[in-house]
Short mmCIF file of C-alpha atoms and ligand atoms in Angstrom, two decimals:
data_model
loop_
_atom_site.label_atom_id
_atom_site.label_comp_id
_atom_site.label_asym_id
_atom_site.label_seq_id
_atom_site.Cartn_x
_atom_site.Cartn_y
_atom_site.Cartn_z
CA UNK A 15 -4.88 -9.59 -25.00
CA UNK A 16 -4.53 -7.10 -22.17
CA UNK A 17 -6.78 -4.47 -21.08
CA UNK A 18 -5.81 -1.61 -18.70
CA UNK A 19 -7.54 0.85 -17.27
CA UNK A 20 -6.92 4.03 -14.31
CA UNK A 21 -8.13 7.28 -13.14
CA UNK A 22 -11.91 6.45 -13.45
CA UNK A 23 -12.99 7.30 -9.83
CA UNK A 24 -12.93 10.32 -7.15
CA UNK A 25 -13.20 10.91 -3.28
CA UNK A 26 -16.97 11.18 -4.23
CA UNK A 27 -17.70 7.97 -5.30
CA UNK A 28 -16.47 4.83 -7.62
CA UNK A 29 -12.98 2.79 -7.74
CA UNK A 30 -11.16 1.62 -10.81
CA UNK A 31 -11.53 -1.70 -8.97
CA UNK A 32 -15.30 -2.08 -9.30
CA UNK A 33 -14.86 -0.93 -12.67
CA UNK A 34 -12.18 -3.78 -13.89
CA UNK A 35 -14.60 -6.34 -12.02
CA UNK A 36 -17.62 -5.28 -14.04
CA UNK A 37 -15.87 -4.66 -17.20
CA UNK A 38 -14.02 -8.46 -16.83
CA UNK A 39 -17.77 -9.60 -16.20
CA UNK A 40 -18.98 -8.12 -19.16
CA UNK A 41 -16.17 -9.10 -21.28
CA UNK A 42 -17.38 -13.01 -20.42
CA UNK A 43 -20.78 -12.18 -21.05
CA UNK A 44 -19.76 -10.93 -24.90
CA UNK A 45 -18.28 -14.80 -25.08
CA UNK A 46 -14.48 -13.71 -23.98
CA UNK A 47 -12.21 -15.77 -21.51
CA UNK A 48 -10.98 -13.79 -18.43
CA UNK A 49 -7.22 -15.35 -17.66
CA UNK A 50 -6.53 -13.45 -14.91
CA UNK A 51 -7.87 -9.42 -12.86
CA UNK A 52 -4.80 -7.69 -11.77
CA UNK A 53 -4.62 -4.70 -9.29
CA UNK A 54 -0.90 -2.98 -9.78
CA UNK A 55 -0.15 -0.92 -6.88
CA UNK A 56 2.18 2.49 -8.47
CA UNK A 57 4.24 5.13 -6.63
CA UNK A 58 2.41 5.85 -3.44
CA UNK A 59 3.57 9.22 -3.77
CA UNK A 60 1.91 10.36 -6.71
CA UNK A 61 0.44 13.57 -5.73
CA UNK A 62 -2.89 12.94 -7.83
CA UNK A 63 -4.01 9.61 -6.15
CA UNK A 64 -7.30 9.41 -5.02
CA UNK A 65 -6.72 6.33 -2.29
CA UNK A 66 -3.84 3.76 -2.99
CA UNK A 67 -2.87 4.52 -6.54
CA UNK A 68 -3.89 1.10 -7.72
CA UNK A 69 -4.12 0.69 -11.79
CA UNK A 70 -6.11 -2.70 -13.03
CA UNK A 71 -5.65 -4.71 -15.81
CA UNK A 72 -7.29 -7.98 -17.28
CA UNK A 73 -5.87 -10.67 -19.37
CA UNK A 74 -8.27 -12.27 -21.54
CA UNK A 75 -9.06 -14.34 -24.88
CA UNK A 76 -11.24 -12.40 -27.35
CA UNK A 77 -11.54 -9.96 -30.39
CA UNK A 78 -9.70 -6.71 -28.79
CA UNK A 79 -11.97 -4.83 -30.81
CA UNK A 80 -14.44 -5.70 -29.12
CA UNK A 81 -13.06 -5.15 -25.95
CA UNK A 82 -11.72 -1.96 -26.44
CA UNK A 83 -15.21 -0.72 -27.15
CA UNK A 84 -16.92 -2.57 -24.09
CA UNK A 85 -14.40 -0.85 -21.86
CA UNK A 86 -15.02 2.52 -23.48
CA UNK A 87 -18.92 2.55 -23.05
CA UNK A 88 -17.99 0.94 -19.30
CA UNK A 89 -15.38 3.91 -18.36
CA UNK A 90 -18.16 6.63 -20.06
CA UNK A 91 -21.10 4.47 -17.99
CA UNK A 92 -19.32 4.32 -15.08
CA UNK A 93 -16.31 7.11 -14.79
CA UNK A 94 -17.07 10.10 -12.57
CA UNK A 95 -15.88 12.47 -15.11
CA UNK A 96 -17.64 15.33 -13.15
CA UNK A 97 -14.75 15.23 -10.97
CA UNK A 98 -11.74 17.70 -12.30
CA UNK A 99 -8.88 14.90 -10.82
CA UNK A 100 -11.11 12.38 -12.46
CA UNK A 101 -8.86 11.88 -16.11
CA UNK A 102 -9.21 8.06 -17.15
CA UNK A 103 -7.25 6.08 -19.59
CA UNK A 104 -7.52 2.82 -21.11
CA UNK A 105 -5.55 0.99 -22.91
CA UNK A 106 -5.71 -2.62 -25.12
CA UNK A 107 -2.47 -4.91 -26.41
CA UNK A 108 -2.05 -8.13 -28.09
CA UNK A 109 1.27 -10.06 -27.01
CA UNK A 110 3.02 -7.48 -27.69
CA UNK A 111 2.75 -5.62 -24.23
CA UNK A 112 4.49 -2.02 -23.34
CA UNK A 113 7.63 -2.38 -21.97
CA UNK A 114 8.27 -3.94 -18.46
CA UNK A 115 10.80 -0.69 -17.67
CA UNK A 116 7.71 1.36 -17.84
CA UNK A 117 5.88 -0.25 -15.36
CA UNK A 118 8.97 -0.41 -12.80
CA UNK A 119 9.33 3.45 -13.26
CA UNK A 120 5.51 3.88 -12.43
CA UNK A 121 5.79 1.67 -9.71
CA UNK A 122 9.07 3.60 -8.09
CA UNK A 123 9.19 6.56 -9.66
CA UNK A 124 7.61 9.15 -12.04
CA UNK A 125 6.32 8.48 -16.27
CA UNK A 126 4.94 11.10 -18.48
CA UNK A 127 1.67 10.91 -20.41
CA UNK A 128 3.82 11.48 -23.66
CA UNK A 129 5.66 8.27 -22.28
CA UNK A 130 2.93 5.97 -22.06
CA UNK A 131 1.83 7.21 -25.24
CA UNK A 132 4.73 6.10 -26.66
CA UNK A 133 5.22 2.95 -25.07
CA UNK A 134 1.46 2.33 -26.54
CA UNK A 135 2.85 3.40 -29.82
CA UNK A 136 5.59 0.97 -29.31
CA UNK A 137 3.43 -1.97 -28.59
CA UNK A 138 0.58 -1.24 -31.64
CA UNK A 139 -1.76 -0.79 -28.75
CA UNK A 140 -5.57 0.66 -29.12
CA UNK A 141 -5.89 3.44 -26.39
CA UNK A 142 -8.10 6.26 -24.96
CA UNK A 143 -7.67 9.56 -23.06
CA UNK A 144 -10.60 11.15 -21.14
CA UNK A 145 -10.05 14.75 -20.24
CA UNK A 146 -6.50 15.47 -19.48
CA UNK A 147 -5.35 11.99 -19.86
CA UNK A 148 -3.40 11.01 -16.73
CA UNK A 149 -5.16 7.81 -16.41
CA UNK A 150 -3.01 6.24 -19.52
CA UNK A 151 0.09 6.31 -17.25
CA UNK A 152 -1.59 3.86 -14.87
CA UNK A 153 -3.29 2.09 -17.58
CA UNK A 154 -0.26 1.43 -19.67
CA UNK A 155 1.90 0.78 -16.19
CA UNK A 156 -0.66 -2.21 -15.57
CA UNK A 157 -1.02 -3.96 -18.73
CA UNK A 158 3.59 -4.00 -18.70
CA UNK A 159 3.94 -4.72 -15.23
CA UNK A 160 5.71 -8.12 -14.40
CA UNK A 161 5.43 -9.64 -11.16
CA UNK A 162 8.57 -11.12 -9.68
CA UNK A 163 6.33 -11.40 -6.35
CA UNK A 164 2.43 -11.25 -6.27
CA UNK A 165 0.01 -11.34 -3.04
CA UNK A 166 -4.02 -11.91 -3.74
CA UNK A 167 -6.85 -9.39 -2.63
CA UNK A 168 -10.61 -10.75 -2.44
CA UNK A 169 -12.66 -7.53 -3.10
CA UNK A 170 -16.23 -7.63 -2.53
CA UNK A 171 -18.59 -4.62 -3.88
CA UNK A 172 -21.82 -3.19 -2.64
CA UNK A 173 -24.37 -0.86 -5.31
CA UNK A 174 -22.63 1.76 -6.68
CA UNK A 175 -24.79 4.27 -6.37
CA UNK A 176 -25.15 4.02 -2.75
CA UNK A 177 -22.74 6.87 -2.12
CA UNK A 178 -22.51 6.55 1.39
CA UNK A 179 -19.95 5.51 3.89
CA UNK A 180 -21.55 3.01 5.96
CA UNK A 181 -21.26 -0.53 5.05
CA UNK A 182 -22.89 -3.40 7.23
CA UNK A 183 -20.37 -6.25 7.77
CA UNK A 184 -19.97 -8.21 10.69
CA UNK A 185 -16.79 -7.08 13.18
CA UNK A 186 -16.93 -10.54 15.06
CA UNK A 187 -17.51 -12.66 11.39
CA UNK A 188 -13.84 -10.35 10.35
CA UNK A 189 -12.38 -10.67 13.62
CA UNK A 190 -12.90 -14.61 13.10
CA UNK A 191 -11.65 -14.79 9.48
CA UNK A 192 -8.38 -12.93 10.81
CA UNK A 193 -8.22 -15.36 14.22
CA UNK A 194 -8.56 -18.57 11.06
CA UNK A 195 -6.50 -17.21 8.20
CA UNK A 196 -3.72 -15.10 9.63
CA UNK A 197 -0.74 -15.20 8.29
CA UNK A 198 -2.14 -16.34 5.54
CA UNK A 199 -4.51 -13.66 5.01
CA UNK A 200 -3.64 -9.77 6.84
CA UNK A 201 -4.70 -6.16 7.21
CA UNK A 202 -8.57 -7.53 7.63
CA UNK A 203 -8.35 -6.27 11.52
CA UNK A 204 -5.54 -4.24 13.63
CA UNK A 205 -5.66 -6.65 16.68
CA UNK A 206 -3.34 -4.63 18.38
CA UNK A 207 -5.22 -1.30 17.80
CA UNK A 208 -8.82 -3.62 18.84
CA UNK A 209 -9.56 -1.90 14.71
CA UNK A 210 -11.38 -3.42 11.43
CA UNK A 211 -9.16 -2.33 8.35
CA UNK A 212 -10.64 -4.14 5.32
CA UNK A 213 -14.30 -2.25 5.73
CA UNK A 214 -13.38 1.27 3.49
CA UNK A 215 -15.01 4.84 5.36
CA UNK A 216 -15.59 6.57 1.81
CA UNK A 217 -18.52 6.73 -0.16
CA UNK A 218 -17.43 4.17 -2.78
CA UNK A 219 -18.31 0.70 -3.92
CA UNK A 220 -15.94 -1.12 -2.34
CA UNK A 221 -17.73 -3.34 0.58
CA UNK A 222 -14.53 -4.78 2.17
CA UNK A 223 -11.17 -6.44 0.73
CA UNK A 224 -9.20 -9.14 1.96
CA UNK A 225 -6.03 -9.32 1.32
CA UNK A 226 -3.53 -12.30 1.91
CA UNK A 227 -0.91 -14.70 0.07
CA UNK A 228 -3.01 -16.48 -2.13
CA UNK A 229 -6.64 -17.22 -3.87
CA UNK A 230 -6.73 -19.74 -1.23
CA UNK A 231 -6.33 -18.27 1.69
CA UNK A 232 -8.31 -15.00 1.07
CA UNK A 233 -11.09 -17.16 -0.35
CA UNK A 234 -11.24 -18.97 2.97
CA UNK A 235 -11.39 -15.89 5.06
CA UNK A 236 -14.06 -14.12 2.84
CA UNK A 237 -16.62 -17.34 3.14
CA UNK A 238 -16.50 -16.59 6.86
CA UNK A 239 -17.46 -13.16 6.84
CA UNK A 240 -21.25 -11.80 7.38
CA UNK A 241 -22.50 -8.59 5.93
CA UNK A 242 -24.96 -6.59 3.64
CA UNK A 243 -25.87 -8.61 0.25
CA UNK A 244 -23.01 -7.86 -2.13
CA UNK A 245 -23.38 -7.04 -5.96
CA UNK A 246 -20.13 -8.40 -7.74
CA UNK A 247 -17.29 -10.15 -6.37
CA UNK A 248 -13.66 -10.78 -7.81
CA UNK A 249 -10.33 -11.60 -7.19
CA UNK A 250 -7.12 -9.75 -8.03
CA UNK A 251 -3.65 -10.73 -8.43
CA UNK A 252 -1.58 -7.75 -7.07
CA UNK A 253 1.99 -6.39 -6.34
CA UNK A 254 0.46 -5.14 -2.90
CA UNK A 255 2.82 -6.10 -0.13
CA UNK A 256 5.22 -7.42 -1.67
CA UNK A 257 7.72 -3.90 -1.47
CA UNK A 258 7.90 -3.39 -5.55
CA UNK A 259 7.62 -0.07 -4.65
CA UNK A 260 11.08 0.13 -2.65
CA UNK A 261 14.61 1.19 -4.45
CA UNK A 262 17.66 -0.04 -2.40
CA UNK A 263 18.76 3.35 -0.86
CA UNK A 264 21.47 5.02 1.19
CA UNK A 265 21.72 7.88 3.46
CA UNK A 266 22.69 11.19 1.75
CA UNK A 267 21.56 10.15 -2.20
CA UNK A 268 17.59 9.75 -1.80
CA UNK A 269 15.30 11.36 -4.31
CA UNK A 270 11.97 12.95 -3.20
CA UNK A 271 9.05 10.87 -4.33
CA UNK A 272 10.68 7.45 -3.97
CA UNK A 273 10.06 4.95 -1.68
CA UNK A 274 13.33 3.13 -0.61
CA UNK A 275 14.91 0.56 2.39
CA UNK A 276 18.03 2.33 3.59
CA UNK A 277 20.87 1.08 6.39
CA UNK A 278 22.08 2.92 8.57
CA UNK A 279 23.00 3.21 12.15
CA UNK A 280 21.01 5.19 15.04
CA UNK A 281 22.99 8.43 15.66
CA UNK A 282 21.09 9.81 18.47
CA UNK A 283 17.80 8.79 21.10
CA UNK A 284 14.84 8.95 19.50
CA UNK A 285 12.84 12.30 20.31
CA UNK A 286 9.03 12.10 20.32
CA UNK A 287 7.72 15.54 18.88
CA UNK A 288 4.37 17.73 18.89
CA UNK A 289 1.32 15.45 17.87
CA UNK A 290 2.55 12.18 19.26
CA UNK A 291 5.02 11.81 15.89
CA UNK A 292 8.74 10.15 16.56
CA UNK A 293 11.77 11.11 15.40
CA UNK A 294 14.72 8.53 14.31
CA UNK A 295 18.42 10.02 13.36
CA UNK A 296 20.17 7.72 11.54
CA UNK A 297 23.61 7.56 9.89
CA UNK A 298 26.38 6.16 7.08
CA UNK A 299 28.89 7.06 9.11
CA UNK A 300 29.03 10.42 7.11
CA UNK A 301 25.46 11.73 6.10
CA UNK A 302 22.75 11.77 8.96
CA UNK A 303 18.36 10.89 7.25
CA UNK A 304 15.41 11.93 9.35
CA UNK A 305 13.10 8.91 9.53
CA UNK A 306 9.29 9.42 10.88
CA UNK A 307 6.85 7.42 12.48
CA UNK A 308 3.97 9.63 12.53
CA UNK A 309 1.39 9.41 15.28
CA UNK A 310 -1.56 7.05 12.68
CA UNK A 311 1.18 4.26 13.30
CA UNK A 312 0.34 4.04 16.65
CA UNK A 313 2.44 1.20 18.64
CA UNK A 314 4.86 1.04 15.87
CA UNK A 315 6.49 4.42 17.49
CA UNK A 316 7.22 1.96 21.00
CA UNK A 317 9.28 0.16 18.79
CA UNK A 318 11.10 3.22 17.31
CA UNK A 319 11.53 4.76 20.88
CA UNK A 320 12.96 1.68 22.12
CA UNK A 321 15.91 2.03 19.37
CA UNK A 322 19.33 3.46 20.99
CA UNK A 323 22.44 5.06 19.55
CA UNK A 324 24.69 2.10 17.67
CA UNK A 325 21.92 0.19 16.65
CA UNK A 326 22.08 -1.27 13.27
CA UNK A 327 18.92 -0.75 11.32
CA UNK A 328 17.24 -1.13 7.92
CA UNK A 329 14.62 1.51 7.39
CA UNK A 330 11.73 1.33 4.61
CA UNK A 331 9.79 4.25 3.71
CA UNK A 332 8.43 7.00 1.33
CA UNK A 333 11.59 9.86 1.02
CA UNK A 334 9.59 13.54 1.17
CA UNK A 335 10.09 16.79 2.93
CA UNK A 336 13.57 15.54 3.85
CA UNK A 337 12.71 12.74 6.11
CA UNK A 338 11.87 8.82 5.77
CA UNK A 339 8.47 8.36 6.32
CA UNK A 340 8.81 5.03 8.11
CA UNK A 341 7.04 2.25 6.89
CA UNK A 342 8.58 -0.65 8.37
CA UNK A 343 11.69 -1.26 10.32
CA UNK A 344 13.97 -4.24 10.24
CA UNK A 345 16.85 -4.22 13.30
CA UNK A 346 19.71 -5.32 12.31
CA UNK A 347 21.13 -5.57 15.44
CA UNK A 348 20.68 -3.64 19.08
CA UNK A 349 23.65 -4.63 21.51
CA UNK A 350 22.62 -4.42 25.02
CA UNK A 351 23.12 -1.07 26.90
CA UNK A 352 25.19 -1.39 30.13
CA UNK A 353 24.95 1.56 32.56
CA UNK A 354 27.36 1.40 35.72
CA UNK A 355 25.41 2.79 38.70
CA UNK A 356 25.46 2.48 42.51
CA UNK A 357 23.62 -0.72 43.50
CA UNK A 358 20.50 -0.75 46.15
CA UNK A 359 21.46 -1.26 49.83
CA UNK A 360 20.11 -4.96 50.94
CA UNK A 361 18.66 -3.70 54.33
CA UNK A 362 16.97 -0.41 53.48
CA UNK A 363 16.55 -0.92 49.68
CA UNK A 364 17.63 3.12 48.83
CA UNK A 365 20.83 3.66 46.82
CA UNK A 366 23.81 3.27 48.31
CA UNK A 367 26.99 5.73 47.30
CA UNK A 368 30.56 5.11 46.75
CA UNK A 369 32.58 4.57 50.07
CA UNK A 370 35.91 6.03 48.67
CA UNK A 371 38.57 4.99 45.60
CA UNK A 372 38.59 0.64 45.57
CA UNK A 373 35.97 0.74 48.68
CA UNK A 374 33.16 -0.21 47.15
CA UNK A 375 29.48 0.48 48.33
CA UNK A 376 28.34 2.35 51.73
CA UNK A 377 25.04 3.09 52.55
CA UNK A 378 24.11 6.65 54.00
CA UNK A 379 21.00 5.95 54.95
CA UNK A 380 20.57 2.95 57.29
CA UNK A 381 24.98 2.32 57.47
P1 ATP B 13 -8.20 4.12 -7.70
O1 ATP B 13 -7.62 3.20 -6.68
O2 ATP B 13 -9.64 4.04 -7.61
O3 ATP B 13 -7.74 3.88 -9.10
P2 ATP B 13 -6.12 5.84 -7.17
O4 ATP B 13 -5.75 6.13 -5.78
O5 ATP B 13 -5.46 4.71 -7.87
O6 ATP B 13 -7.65 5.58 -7.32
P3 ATP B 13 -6.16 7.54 -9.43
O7 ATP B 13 -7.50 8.17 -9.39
O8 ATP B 13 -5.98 6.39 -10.32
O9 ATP B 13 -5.77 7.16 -7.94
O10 ATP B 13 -5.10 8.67 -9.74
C1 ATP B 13 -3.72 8.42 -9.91
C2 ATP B 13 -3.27 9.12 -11.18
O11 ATP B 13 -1.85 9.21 -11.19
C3 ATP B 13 -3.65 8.36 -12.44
O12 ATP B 13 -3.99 9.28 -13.42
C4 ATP B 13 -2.36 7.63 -12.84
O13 ATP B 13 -2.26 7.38 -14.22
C5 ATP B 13 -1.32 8.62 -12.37
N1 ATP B 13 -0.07 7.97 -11.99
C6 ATP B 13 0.06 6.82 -11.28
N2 ATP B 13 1.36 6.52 -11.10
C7 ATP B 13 2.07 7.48 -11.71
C8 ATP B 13 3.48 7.72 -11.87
N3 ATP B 13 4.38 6.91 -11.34
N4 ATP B 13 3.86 8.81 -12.55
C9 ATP B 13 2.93 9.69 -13.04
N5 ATP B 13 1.61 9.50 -12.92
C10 ATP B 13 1.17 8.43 -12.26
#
């Protein structure tokens, strides 16, 4: 069977995460098999996300029953229902899963409560709605997604009801576990930045999370890391980095809330703006897109400024307010820029001028 659940946590405190590792732990302790813990990754531009719009689902051998009743008490236990964005849904299938389609649209695009309803309907699926009910979209999208690509994530929890936003783990244990495991494992530290990216600054249970290719290589890195005693421990399967979320898109026909990698050309040099954030023209030939690297990407922008007019470019990124927000870039090509100037004088070193039509060079300084 599959069991997914969303929506179950606020910027106050919790994460659907801690709540799919618990609720897979006490699904083994009621005698059932856990197959696999998956963290799906939906539309990052869902306006009612609390973090990284991440749904969870479990695949496991038991009475669903059962299940579906552990996972209700869990959500009610655990949920921070207090919150008014806080609107969980769960949801529990045989083999007979919701569709794949609706998963895809969650992941890209927009679904409807009435939708995953359906697609529950559909699929002769138990399922629950707390409060308004949002939570079933994610819940439904996690249980149907298929993964055509899948990265791992090591997530490692501290108490619950700590509720604060400092976390003890060890920068030099992290900074080691990147130095041993990258590429294999990424996004535990921002060498470049001299930052630590895997240790969360909100008040929920999540101690850090180490993300990488496989169980292999993310197990590796987390033995090496030093930190405060943590409670529960699991590993995901997850569509994170692995661009699910991207439609194939072209200049002129992008819809707002979408995520897609366009070509195009550079049209124009790119401008840096108020705030640090950098502006990138580019083109079809026809219609002109506004991508943005906004100041939080740091560095990145050097690699935006150094971009010139003619160069071929793919450009990845969430489409809202009328711009790209640049995610990644890949360059195409950039053909070397030739500028025809005066050269330096070999005696004096200032720049010489021209000495008349077919002359060439004269210096007016030193002759
Ligand atoms: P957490 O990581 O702890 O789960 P989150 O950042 O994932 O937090 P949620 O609290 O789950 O955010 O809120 C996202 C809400 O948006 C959920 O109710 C989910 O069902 C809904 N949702 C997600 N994707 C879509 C979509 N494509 N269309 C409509 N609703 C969506």
């Amino acid at each position: 069977m599959w069991i997914g659940i969303d929506d179950t946590d606020s910027p106050q405190g919790m994460c659907t995460t801690y709540l799919g590792a618990l609720l897979a732990r006490r699904l083994e302790e009621s005698g059932m098999e856990i197959r696999s813990l998956r963290l799906v990754r939906l539309n990052p531009n869902i306006i009612w996300k609390t973090r990284g719009n991440a749904a969870i689902a479990i695949e496991a051998e038991g009475d669903p029953d059962s299940a579906f009743s552990i996972a209700t008490d869990l959500i009610e236990e655990l949920a921070d229902l207090s919150c008014e964005k806080t609107n969980p849904g769960l949801v529990v299938c045989g083999e007979i899963r919701p569709p794949a389609t609706f998963a895809e649209e969650a992941i890209t695009g927009f679904c409807t409560i009435e939708g995953a309803i359906a697609a529950c309907g559909d699929a002769g699926a138990r399922y629950r709605l707390w409060k308004n009910g949002r939570g079933i979209i994610g819940a439904v999208a996690a249980v149907a997604a298929e993964f055509s690509d899948a990265t791992s994530e090591y997530l490692v929890y501290r108490d619950v009801n700590l509720h604060t936003s400092t976390r003890f783990v060890d920068p030099v244990s992290l900074r080691l576990a990147e130095e041993m495991t990258y590429p294999g494992t990424w996004d535990t530290c921002d060498p470049g930045n001299n930052l630590i990216v895997c240790v969360p600054h909100t008040p929920d249970p999540v101690l850090y999370g180490i993300r990488g290719n496989d169980p292999v290589w993310i197990s590796l890195a987390r033995n090496l890391v030093i930190s405060e005693a943590p409670v529960l421990e699991a590993i995901f399967e997850t569509n994170q980095g692995t661009d699910a979320h991207l439609l194939r898109g072209s200049v002129g026909t992008l819809e707002k809330g979408r995520s897609y990698s366009v070509p195009g050309i550079v049209a124009s040099p790119p401008k840096t703006g108020i705030g640090g954030h950098v502006s990138l023209e580019i083109t079809d030939g026809k219609d002109h897109l506004t991508c943005m690297a906004y100041e939080p990407t740091k560095g990145f922008r050097d690699s935006i400024r150094a971009l010139a007019p003619g160069d071929r470019v793919y450009v990845c990124g969430s489409y809202k307010k009328r711009s790209l927000n640049i995610e990644k870039i890949q360059v195409i090509s950039a053909p070397p820029i030739r500028v025809a100037d005066a050269p330096l004088c070999e005696s004096c070193g200032k720049k010489m001028t021209s000495a008349g039509k077919d002359k060439g060079y004269k210096c007016r300084v030193c002759g």
